[in-house]
Coordinates of C-alpha atoms and ligand atoms in Angstrom, one line a residue:
Chain A
X792 CA -12.3 -13.2 6.8
X793 CA -11.1 -10.6 7.6
X794 CA -10.2 -12.0 11.1
X795 CA -8.6 -15.3 9.8
X796 CA -6.4 -12.5 8.9
X797 CA -5.8 -11.1 12.0
X798 CA -5.3 -14.2 14.1
X799 CA -2.6 -15.0 11.7
X800 CA -0.4 -12.0 11.0
X801 CA -0.9 -12.4 15.6
X802 CA 0.9 -15.9 15.4
X803 CA 3.4 -14.8 12.7
X804 CA 4.4 -11.7 15.0
X805 CA 4.9 -14.0 17.8
X806 CA 6.7 -17.0 15.4
X807 CA 8.6 -13.2 14.9
X808 CA 9.3 -12.4 18.0
X809 CA 9.6 -16.5 18.6
X810 CA 13.0 -16.2 15.1
X811 CA 13.9 -12.4 16.6
X812 CA 15.3 -14.2 20.4
X813 CA 16.9 -18.2 18.0
X814 CA 19.1 -15.8 16.4
X815 CA 20.4 -13.3 19.6
X816 CA 20.8 -16.5 21.0
X817 CA 23.3 -17.3 18.9
X818 CA 24.3 -14.7 19.2
X819 CA 24.9 -13.9 22.9
X820 CA 25.9 -17.8 23.0
X821 CA 28.5 -17.0 20.2
X822 CA 30.0 -14.1 22.5
X823 CA 30.2 -16.2 25.7
X824 CA 31.9 -19.5 24.6
X825 CA 34.2 -16.7 22.5
X826 CA 35.7 -15.6 25.8
X827 CA 35.1 -18.7 27.6
X828 CA 36.9 -20.4 25.1
X829 CA 33.5 -23.1 25.6
X830 CA 33.9 -25.6 22.8
X831 CA 30.7 -27.2 23.7
X832 CA 28.8 -23.9 23.3
X833 CA 29.7 -22.8 19.8
X834 CA 28.5 -26.3 18.6
X835 CA 25.1 -25.7 20.4
X836 CA 25.1 -22.5 18.0
X837 CA 25.8 -24.5 15.3
X838 CA 23.5 -27.0 15.5
X839 CA 20.6 -24.0 16.2
X840 CA 21.8 -23.6 12.5
X841 CA 18.9 -25.5 10.8
X842 CA 16.3 -24.0 13.1
X843 CA 17.1 -19.8 12.2
X844 CA 16.8 -21.2 8.3
X845 CA 13.6 -22.6 8.8
X846 CA 11.7 -20.0 10.5
X847 CA 13.2 -18.2 7.0
X848 CA 12.4 -20.4 5.1
X849 CA 8.3 -21.5 6.2
X850 CA 7.7 -17.8 7.5
X851 CA 8.6 -16.6 3.8
X852 CA 6.1 -19.1 2.9
X853 CA 2.8 -18.1 5.5
X854 CA 3.9 -14.2 3.7
X855 CA 3.1 -15.2 1.0
X856 CA 0.6 -17.5 1.3
X857 CA -1.5 -13.9 3.3
X858 CA -0.2 -11.6 1.2
X859 CA -2.1 -13.9 -1.4
X860 CA -5.4 -15.1 0.2
X861 CA -6.1 -11.6 1.4
X862 CA -4.9 -9.0 -0.2
X863 CA -4.2 -7.1 3.2
X864 CA -3.9 -3.1 3.5
X865 CA -2.2 -0.5 5.9
X866 CA -0.4 -1.4 8.6
X867 CA -1.3 -5.4 7.5
X868 CA 0.8 -5.3 4.3
X869 CA 2.7 -2.9 6.7
X870 CA 2.8 -5.2 8.8
X871 CA 3.7 -8.4 6.5
X872 CA 6.2 -6.0 4.3
X873 CA 8.1 -5.7 7.0
X874 CA 8.2 -9.6 8.1
X875 CA 9.5 -10.0 5.3
X876 CA 12.7 -8.2 5.3
X877 CA 13.6 -8.6 8.5
X878 CA 13.5 -12.2 9.1
X879 CA 16.2 -12.1 6.0
X880 CA 18.3 -9.6 8.7
X881 CA 17.6 -12.0 11.1
X882 CA 18.2 -14.9 9.8
X883 CA 22.1 -13.5 8.7
X884 CA 21.9 -12.5 12.0
X885 CA 21.6 -16.1 13.3
X886 CA 24.3 -16.2 10.4
X887 CA 26.8 -14.6 12.1
X888 CA 26.9 -15.9 15.4
X889 CA 27.4 -19.7 13.9
X890 CA 30.2 -18.2 12.5
X891 CA 32.2 -16.4 15.4
X892 CA 30.7 -20.0 17.0
X893 CA 33.5 -21.0 14.3
X894 CA 35.6 -19.0 15.0
X895 CA 36.5 -20.5 19.3
X896 CA 38.2 -23.4 18.5
X897 CA 41.5 -21.0 17.3
X898 CA 41.3 -19.5 20.5
X899 CA 41.2 -22.3 23.2
X900 CA 45.0 -21.8 24.3
X901 CA 46.1 -18.6 23.1
X902 CA 45.8 -15.6 26.2
X903 CA 41.8 -13.3 26.1
X904 CA 42.9 -11.8 23.4
X905 CA 38.6 -11.6 23.0
X906 CA 38.1 -9.7 26.3
X907 CA 41.0 -7.6 26.3
X908 CA 40.6 -6.4 22.8
X909 CA 36.7 -5.8 23.7
X910 CA 34.6 -7.9 21.1
X911 CA 32.3 -8.3 25.0
X912 CA 32.4 -4.6 25.3
X913 CA 31.3 -4.4 21.4
X914 CA 28.7 -6.9 21.6
X915 CA 27.5 -4.7 24.8
X916 CA 26.5 -2.0 22.0
X917 CA 25.0 -4.4 19.6
X918 CA 23.4 -7.2 21.8
X919 CA 20.5 -3.8 23.7
X920 CA 19.4 -2.2 19.7
X921 CA 18.5 -5.8 18.7
X922 CA 16.9 -5.9 21.7
X923 CA 15.4 -2.8 20.9
X924 CA 14.5 -3.8 17.6
X925 CA 12.8 -6.3 18.5
X926 CA 10.5 -5.4 21.4
X927 CA 9.7 -2.0 19.1
X928 CA 8.4 -5.0 16.6
X929 CA 6.4 -6.5 19.7
X930 CA 4.9 -3.8 20.7
X931 CA 4.6 -1.2 17.3
X932 CA 6.0 1.5 19.1
X933 CA 9.2 3.7 18.0
X934 CA 10.8 5.3 20.9
X935 CA 12.9 2.7 21.3
X936 CA 14.6 3.9 17.6
X937 CA 15.1 7.4 17.9
X938 CA 18.8 7.0 18.3
X939 CA 19.5 3.9 16.1
X940 CA 21.8 6.9 14.6
X941 CA 24.5 7.3 17.7
X942 CA 24.5 3.7 18.5
X943 CA 25.6 2.5 15.5
X944 CA 28.5 5.8 15.2
X945 CA 29.6 4.3 18.1
X946 CA 30.0 1.2 17.4
X947 CA 31.3 1.6 14.5
X948 CA 33.9 3.1 16.4
X949 CA 34.7 0.3 18.4
X950 CA 35.0 -0.8 15.8
X951 CA 37.5 1.5 14.2
X952 CA 39.4 0.6 17.9
X953 CA 39.8 -2.8 17.9
X954 CA 40.9 -2.8 14.4
X955 CA 43.9 -0.7 15.4
X956 CA 44.5 -2.5 18.8
X957 CA 44.8 -5.5 17.4
X958 CA 46.8 -4.2 14.1
X959 CA 50.0 -3.1 17.2
X960 CA 49.4 -6.8 18.9
X961 CA 50.4 -8.7 15.5
X962 CA 53.0 -6.5 15.8
X963 CA 54.5 -6.8 18.7
X964 CA 53.3 -10.3 19.0
X965 CA 53.7 -12.2 15.4
X966 CA 52.3 -14.8 16.8
X967 CA 49.1 -14.4 17.8
X968 CA 48.4 -13.2 13.5
X969 CA 46.1 -16.3 13.1
X970 CA 43.9 -15.7 16.2
X971 CA 43.7 -11.1 15.6
X972 CA 42.8 -11.5 11.6
X973 CA 40.2 -13.4 13.5
X974 CA 39.4 -11.0 16.4
X975 CA 38.7 -8.5 12.7
X976 CA 36.4 -10.7 11.6
X977 CA 34.4 -11.1 14.3
X978 CA 34.3 -6.7 15.2
X979 CA 33.3 -7.1 11.4
X980 CA 30.4 -8.8 12.2
X981 CA 29.3 -7.6 14.2
X982 CA 29.2 -4.1 13.5
X983 CA 27.4 -5.7 10.3
X984 CA 24.8 -7.2 12.8
X985 CA 24.6 -3.4 14.3
X986 CA 23.5 -2.4 10.3
X987 CA 21.2 -5.0 10.2
X988 CA 19.9 -3.9 13.3
X989 CA 19.1 -0.5 12.0
X990 CA 17.8 -1.2 8.9
X991 CA 15.1 -3.4 11.0
X992 CA 15.2 -0.7 13.0
X993 CA 14.0 1.4 9.1
X994 CA 11.3 -1.2 8.4
X995 CA 10.1 -1.0 11.9
X996 CA 9.0 2.4 11.7
X997 CA 8.3 1.7 7.8
X998 CA 5.6 -1.0 9.8
X999 CA 4.5 1.9 12.7
X1000 CA 4.5 4.8 11.0
X1001 CA 4.2 5.0 7.2
X1002 CA 7.3 6.7 6.9
X1003 CA 10.4 4.5 5.7
X1004 CA 13.2 6.6 7.4
X1005 CA 17.6 7.0 6.3
X1006 CA 19.5 5.3 9.8
X1007 CA 22.7 6.2 8.4
Chain B
X307 CA 4.0 9.5 -1.4
X308 CA 6.5 7.7 1.3
X309 CA 8.7 11.2 3.3
X310 CA 11.5 9.7 2.9
X311 CA 14.0 11.5 4.6
X312 CA 18.1 11.1 5.4
X313 CA 19.3 11.3 9.2
X314 CA 22.4 11.3 8.5
X315 CA 22.5 15.1 7.4
X316 CA 19.9 16.3 10.0
X317 CA 19.8 14.4 12.5
X318 CA 16.8 15.5 13.3
X319 CA 15.5 12.0 14.5
X320 CA 13.9 13.1 17.6
X321 CA 11.7 15.9 15.4
X322 CA 11.4 14.0 12.5
X323 CA 9.7 10.5 14.0
X324 CA 6.3 10.2 14.4
X325 CA 6.3 13.4 12.1
X326 CA 2.7 14.3 10.2
X327 CA 2.0 14.1 6.4
X328 CA 1.7 16.9 4.8
X329 CA -1.5 17.4 2.6
X330 CA -0.8 16.7 -1.1
X331 CA -0.9 20.1 -3.7
X332 CA -3.3 21.1 -5.0
X333 CA -5.0 20.8 -7.6
X334 CA -6.9 22.9 -8.4
X335 CA -6.2 23.6 -12.5
X336 CA -6.9 20.2 -13.2
X337 CA -10.1 19.5 -11.8
X338 CA -12.8 18.9 -13.6
X339 CA -15.6 18.0 -10.9
X340 CA -15.5 19.7 -7.2
X341 CA -18.1 20.4 -4.7
X342 CA -18.8 23.0 -2.2
X343 CA -20.8 22.0 0.9
X344 CA -22.2 19.8 -1.2
X345 CA -26.2 18.4 1.4
X346 CA -28.4 16.3 -0.4
X347 CA -31.2 15.0 1.7
X348 CA -34.5 13.0 0.9
X349 CA -36.5 14.1 3.4
X350 CA -35.0 13.9 7.0
X351 CA -32.5 11.6 6.4
X352 CA -28.7 13.2 5.8
X353 CA -27.8 11.9 2.7
X354 CA -24.0 13.7 2.1
X355 CA -23.1 16.1 5.3
X356 CA -21.2 19.0 3.5
X357 CA -18.6 16.8 0.7
X358 CA -15.8 19.2 -0.9
X359 CA -14.8 17.0 -3.3
X360 CA -12.6 17.9 -6.4
X361 CA -12.8 15.7 -9.1
X362 CA -9.2 15.3 -11.1
X363 CA -9.0 15.6 -14.4
X364 CA -8.1 12.2 -17.5
X365 CA -7.6 10.2 -13.8
X366 CA -10.0 8.0 -12.0
X367 CA -11.4 8.7 -8.8
X368 CA -12.8 5.6 -6.6
X369 CA -15.4 6.2 -3.7
X370 CA -15.6 3.6 -1.2
X371 CA -17.3 3.0 2.4
X372 CA -19.4 0.6 3.7
X373 CA -23.0 -0.4 2.7
X374 CA -26.2 3.3 3.1
X375 CA -23.0 5.8 3.3
X376 CA -23.8 8.0 0.4
X377 CA -21.8 6.7 -2.0
X378 CA -24.2 6.0 -4.8
X379 CA -26.0 9.7 -4.0
X380 CA -23.0 11.7 -4.6
X381 CA -21.9 10.3 -7.5
X382 CA -25.8 10.9 -9.0
X383 CA -25.2 14.1 -7.3
X384 CA -22.7 15.1 -10.2
X385 CA -24.6 14.9 -13.5
X386 CA -28.0 15.5 -12.1
X387 CA -29.7 11.4 -11.2
X388 CA -30.8 12.4 -7.8
X389 CA -33.4 15.0 -9.7
X390 CA -35.6 12.2 -11.0
X391 CA -35.7 10.9 -7.4
X392 CA -39.3 13.3 -5.1
X393 CA -37.6 12.9 -2.0
X394 CA -34.5 14.7 -2.5
X395 CA -33.6 18.0 -1.6
X396 CA -29.6 19.4 -2.5
X397 CA -27.7 22.4 -0.4
X398 CA -24.6 23.3 -1.6
X399 CA -23.0 23.5 -5.3
X400 CA -21.3 20.6 -8.2
X401 CA -19.3 23.0 -10.6
X402 CA -18.5 21.4 -13.4
X403 CA -15.4 23.0 -15.7
X404 CA -16.3 25.9 -12.4
X405 CA -19.8 26.4 -13.7
X406 CA -22.5 24.9 -10.9
X407 CA -24.8 23.0 -12.2
X408 CA -26.9 23.2 -9.7
X409 CA -27.7 27.0 -11.2
X410 CA -30.9 28.2 -12.4
X411 CA -29.2 28.2 -16.3
X412 CA -28.1 25.6 -16.9
X413 CA -28.8 22.3 -19.7
X414 CA -29.5 19.5 -17.8
X415 CA -29.3 17.1 -20.5
X416 CA -26.0 18.8 -21.6
X417 CA -24.8 18.0 -18.3
X418 CA -26.0 14.3 -19.3
X419 CA -24.5 14.7 -22.0
X420 CA -20.9 14.8 -20.4
X421 CA -21.9 13.2 -17.6
X422 CA -22.2 9.7 -18.3
X423 CA -23.0 7.0 -15.8
X424 CA -22.1 3.5 -15.7
X425 CA -24.7 1.2 -13.5
X426 CA -24.0 -1.5 -10.8
X427 CA -26.3 -3.7 -13.2
X428 CA -26.0 -3.9 -17.3
X429 CA -28.9 -2.4 -18.7
X430 CA -28.1 -2.6 -22.5
X431 CA -32.0 -2.0 -24.3
X432 CA -33.7 -4.1 -25.4
X433 CA -32.2 -3.7 -28.5
X434 CA -29.8 -4.4 -30.8
X435 CA -25.9 -4.2 -30.5
X436 CA -25.8 -1.4 -33.4
X437 CA -28.9 0.8 -31.9
X438 CA -27.6 1.1 -28.5
X439 CA -24.9 2.5 -29.7
X440 CA -26.6 4.7 -32.7
X441 CA -29.0 5.5 -30.0
X442 CA -27.9 8.6 -28.0
X443 CA -25.6 9.5 -30.5
X444 CA -29.5 9.3 -33.4
X445 CA -30.9 11.9 -30.1
X446 CA -28.6 14.6 -30.7
X447 CA -28.7 16.7 -33.7
X448 CA -25.3 17.2 -33.3
X449 CA -24.5 13.0 -35.2
X450 CA -26.7 13.7 -38.4
X451 CA -24.3 13.6 -40.4
X452 CA -22.0 11.7 -38.3
X453 CA -21.6 8.1 -40.2
X454 CA -23.6 5.5 -38.4
X455 CA -21.7 2.8 -39.3
X456 CA -17.8 4.8 -38.6
X457 CA -19.2 5.4 -35.3
X458 CA -21.0 2.6 -34.2
X459 CA -17.1 0.5 -35.3
X460 CA -15.2 3.1 -33.4
X461 CA -17.0 3.3 -29.6
X462 CA -17.3 -0.3 -29.7
X463 CA -13.5 -1.0 -30.5
X464 CA -13.1 2.0 -27.6
X465 CA -15.1 -0.6 -25.0
X466 CA -13.2 -3.5 -26.5
X467 CA -16.2 -5.3 -27.4
X468 CA -15.7 -5.1 -31.4
X469 CA -14.1 -7.9 -31.8
X470 CA -16.7 -9.8 -29.7
X471 CA -19.8 -8.4 -31.2
X472 CA -18.0 -7.6 -34.8
X473 CA -20.7 -9.9 -36.7
X474 CA -23.6 -10.2 -35.0
X475 CA -24.5 -6.3 -34.9
X476 CA -27.5 -7.0 -35.4
X477 CA -28.5 -8.8 -32.6
X478 CA -30.7 -8.8 -28.6
X479 CA -27.7 -6.4 -27.0
X480 CA -29.9 -8.6 -24.3
X481 CA -28.4 -12.1 -25.1
X482 CA -24.8 -11.4 -24.5
X483 CA -23.4 -11.8 -21.3
X484 CA -23.3 -10.0 -18.1
X485 CA -19.6 -8.9 -19.4
X486 CA -20.2 -8.1 -22.8
X487 CA -23.5 -5.9 -21.7
X488 CA -21.5 -3.9 -19.9
X489 CA -18.8 -3.2 -22.7
X490 CA -21.9 -2.2 -24.1
X491 CA -23.1 0.1 -21.5
X492 CA -19.3 1.5 -21.2
X493 CA -19.8 1.8 -25.6
X494 CA -22.6 3.3 -25.3
X495 CA -22.3 6.2 -23.0
X496 CA -18.7 6.8 -24.6
X497 CA -20.5 7.0 -28.2
X498 CA -22.3 10.8 -26.9
X499 CA -18.3 12.2 -26.5
X500 CA -18.6 12.5 -22.6
X501 CA -16.6 14.6 -20.5
X502 CA -16.6 12.3 -17.1
X503 CA -17.6 9.2 -16.6
X504 CA -19.3 8.0 -13.6
X505 CA -19.4 4.4 -12.7
X506 CA -21.4 2.6 -9.5
X507 CA -19.9 -0.9 -9.2
X508 CA -19.5 -1.3 -13.1
X509 CA -18.2 -4.9 -12.1
X510 CA -20.2 -6.1 -8.7
X511 CA -22.2 -8.2 -10.5
X512 CA -20.0 -9.9 -13.2
X513 CA -17.3 -12.9 -13.4
X514 CA -13.4 -12.2 -12.9
X515 CA -12.3 -11.5 -16.0
X516 CA -15.2 -10.0 -17.3
X517 CA -14.2 -7.9 -14.2
X518 CA -10.4 -7.9 -15.3
X519 CA -12.1 -6.9 -18.2
X520 CA -14.2 -3.8 -17.6
X521 CA -11.0 -2.5 -15.3
X522 CA -9.0 -2.4 -18.3
X523 CA -10.9 -0.7 -20.4
X524 CA -11.5 1.2 -17.2
X525 CA -7.1 2.2 -17.2
X526 CA -7.4 2.8 -20.8
X527 CA -10.4 5.4 -20.2
X528 CA -8.7 7.8 -17.7
X529 CA -6.3 9.1 -21.1
X530 CA -9.2 10.4 -22.9
X531 CA -12.5 10.4 -19.8
X532 CA -12.2 11.6 -16.6
X533 CA -14.1 8.5 -14.9
X534 CA -15.4 8.7 -11.1
X535 CA -15.8 4.7 -10.2
X536 CA -18.3 3.7 -6.9
X537 CA -16.9 0.0 -5.4
X538 CA -17.4 -2.6 -2.7
X539 CA -13.5 -4.7 -3.9
X540 CA -10.9 -1.8 -2.2
X541 CA -8.6 -4.3 -4.2
X542 CA -10.1 -2.6 -7.6
X543 CA -9.9 0.6 -6.4
X544 CA -6.4 0.3 -4.8
X545 CA -5.1 -1.4 -8.7
X546 CA -6.6 0.7 -11.2
X547 CA -7.3 4.4 -9.3
X548 CA -5.2 7.4 -8.9
X549 CA -7.2 9.0 -6.0
X550 CA -9.2 7.4 -3.5
X551 CA -12.6 8.6 -1.1
X552 CA -13.9 6.6 1.9
X553 CA -17.2 7.7 2.5
X554 CA -18.7 7.0 5.8
X555 CA -22.5 7.5 7.6
X556 CA -22.6 11.0 4.7
X557 CA -19.4 12.3 5.1
X558 CA -16.2 12.4 3.1
X559 CA -13.4 10.9 5.7
X560 CA -10.4 11.1 3.7
X561 CA -9.7 11.8 0.7
X562 CA -6.5 11.6 -0.9
X563 CA -4.1 9.6 -3.2
X564 CA -4.2 6.5 -3.0
X565 CA -1.7 4.5 -2.5
X566 CA -1.3 6.6 0.6
X567 CA -4.6 5.2 1.8
X568 CA -4.5 2.3 1.1
X569 CA -0.7 2.2 2.3
X570 CA -1.6 4.8 5.4
X571 CA -4.8 5.8 6.0
X572 CA -4.5 9.5 7.8
X573 CA -7.8 9.0 9.5
X574 CA -8.3 6.1 11.9
X575 CA -12.2 4.9 10.5
X576 CA -10.6 5.2 7.3
X577 CA -7.8 2.0 8.9
X578 CA -10.4 0.6 10.2
X579 CA -12.6 -0.2 6.9
X580 CA -10.0 -1.4 4.6
X581 CA -8.5 -2.8 7.0
X582 CA -12.0 -4.4 7.9
X583 CA -11.8 -4.5 11.0
X584 CA -15.3 -1.7 11.4
X585 CA -18.2 -3.1 13.0
Ligands
ATP242 N1 -33.6 7.4 -4.1 C1 -33.8 7.0 -2.3 N2 -35.0 7.2 -2.0 C2 -34.7 7.5 -0.3 N3 -33.2 7.5 0.4 C3 -33.1 7.2 -0.4 C4 -32.5 6.7 -1.9 N4 -31.7 5.8 -1.6 C5 -30.0 6.2 -0.9 N5 -31.0 6.2 -0.1 C6 -30.6 6.7 1.3 O1 -29.6 7.8 1.3 C7 -28.4 7.0 2.4 C8 -27.3 6.8 1.1 O2 -27.9 5.8 -0.3 P1 -27.0 5.5 -1.6 O3 -27.7 4.5 -1.9 O4 -26.0 6.4 -2.2 O5 -25.8 4.3 -0.6 P2 -23.7 3.7 -1.0 O6 -23.0 4.2 -0.9 O7 -24.3 3.9 -2.3 O8 -25.1 2.8 -0.1 P3 -24.1 0.8 -2.0 O9 -23.0 0.0 -0.8 O10 -25.0 -0.1 -0.5 O11 -24.7 1.4 -2.7 C9 -28.7 5.9 2.0 O12 -29.8 5.6 4.1 C10 -30.2 5.0 1.5 O13 -31.7 5.3 1.9
MG243 MG1 -24.9 2.0 -4.2

């Protein structure tokens, strides 16, 4: 019976990685849509919100069922606990992608604000954090999580520099106030995405080592 | 149980990653049974190898491990039940309250009275329920002036079987169900006021409801007694015990707090056993 459970856990891990890639693609496409003012691409992000939700519900059910049926211990229990926690973070990442995509229409007739205000730059910091967390989960090796604290701090700093720039921009060009407010919102979302990557990393660290840590 | 490391304050992330676990703090003062380099042979079968174990007072200690690893042998050595086996040879010490029970001047009757044993298969005596409980006290002269009715009632209540049998105390104990018989055996063990209760797979022949009752009872017992339980049911060990020892081929591979053993065992062998990746 244990063998069946071990196979189920391997399948769940695969599914988790699929879900992670979906969440990542939603964010990545949302940012690209924003930069390129690509309304069509933004719409495809919105369409994916159902399927990230389905992953969340479906995987939660599967994890709970496995726990109830097999009462796993040690590494198996830690794997399932990590999946159960982290699907929530993945779901939120996907939702932020959807939220960012929803703002794209507001930028269509404007100069390249998002680019000049460093949103891409911020995403270039956040994205690899998410990717590293997924990889650490996949191969069960925590070495890629080592500097998450500093990376998260950098993301925070980028957000504040976007904040400062946006504020001066808004004072200079009042007609872009609405768009700049969206930029601030997006920067806030990306900062949250960085936090979620850290939270996932904490759980993955626990999964691999059994020790709880706190990253920032 | 978990080492919580705040990385914010110290920025010591690199050092903290992959750190080893601290050993559990010593609890010498509350130790009721402590074995030292305990070795046991059945002829040339080396069944216990250098076992050092500390059993803590008012706690439940579980012993797990695959069949034939020596669990029963170990707990039998705690009250010298192996003495009756001819081919059995023992070296090392089992200290009970600081005194080696294998030294020459030990009173075996007293040891067996203080350290009771419950077996896998309920083994009530073929006599009435009442007499089962009164049997031990009748043998010991210090109970001569004790009111046996009271004593029987008290111990049947402790074993949470009183309500089920109070109107049929004269019935044969053999007529009870397995779960009831097991609780009669526990009541019988309690009747002579033991200090430690050893249990060898006490629920493995019982249905889930009877098992639950016995588990609840064991949990109650630790307020007053010290329990060592051998079990094949890992969930049971995880549910009821405070400490768990994992044995393999006569050795104590890992011993620690139950939560630690089942959440993050230190030894790979333990990990493999409790996650079912064995053999
Ligand atoms: N009375 C005995 N005479 C000879 N050998 C014995 C005796 N009792 C146990 N052994 C041997 O000692 C070893 C340990 O047996 P023990 O009964 O302690 O294992 P166990 O862990 O309790 O196994 P199980 O889970 O099957 O009850 C085994 O190799 C067994 O064959
Ligand atoms: Mg046995």
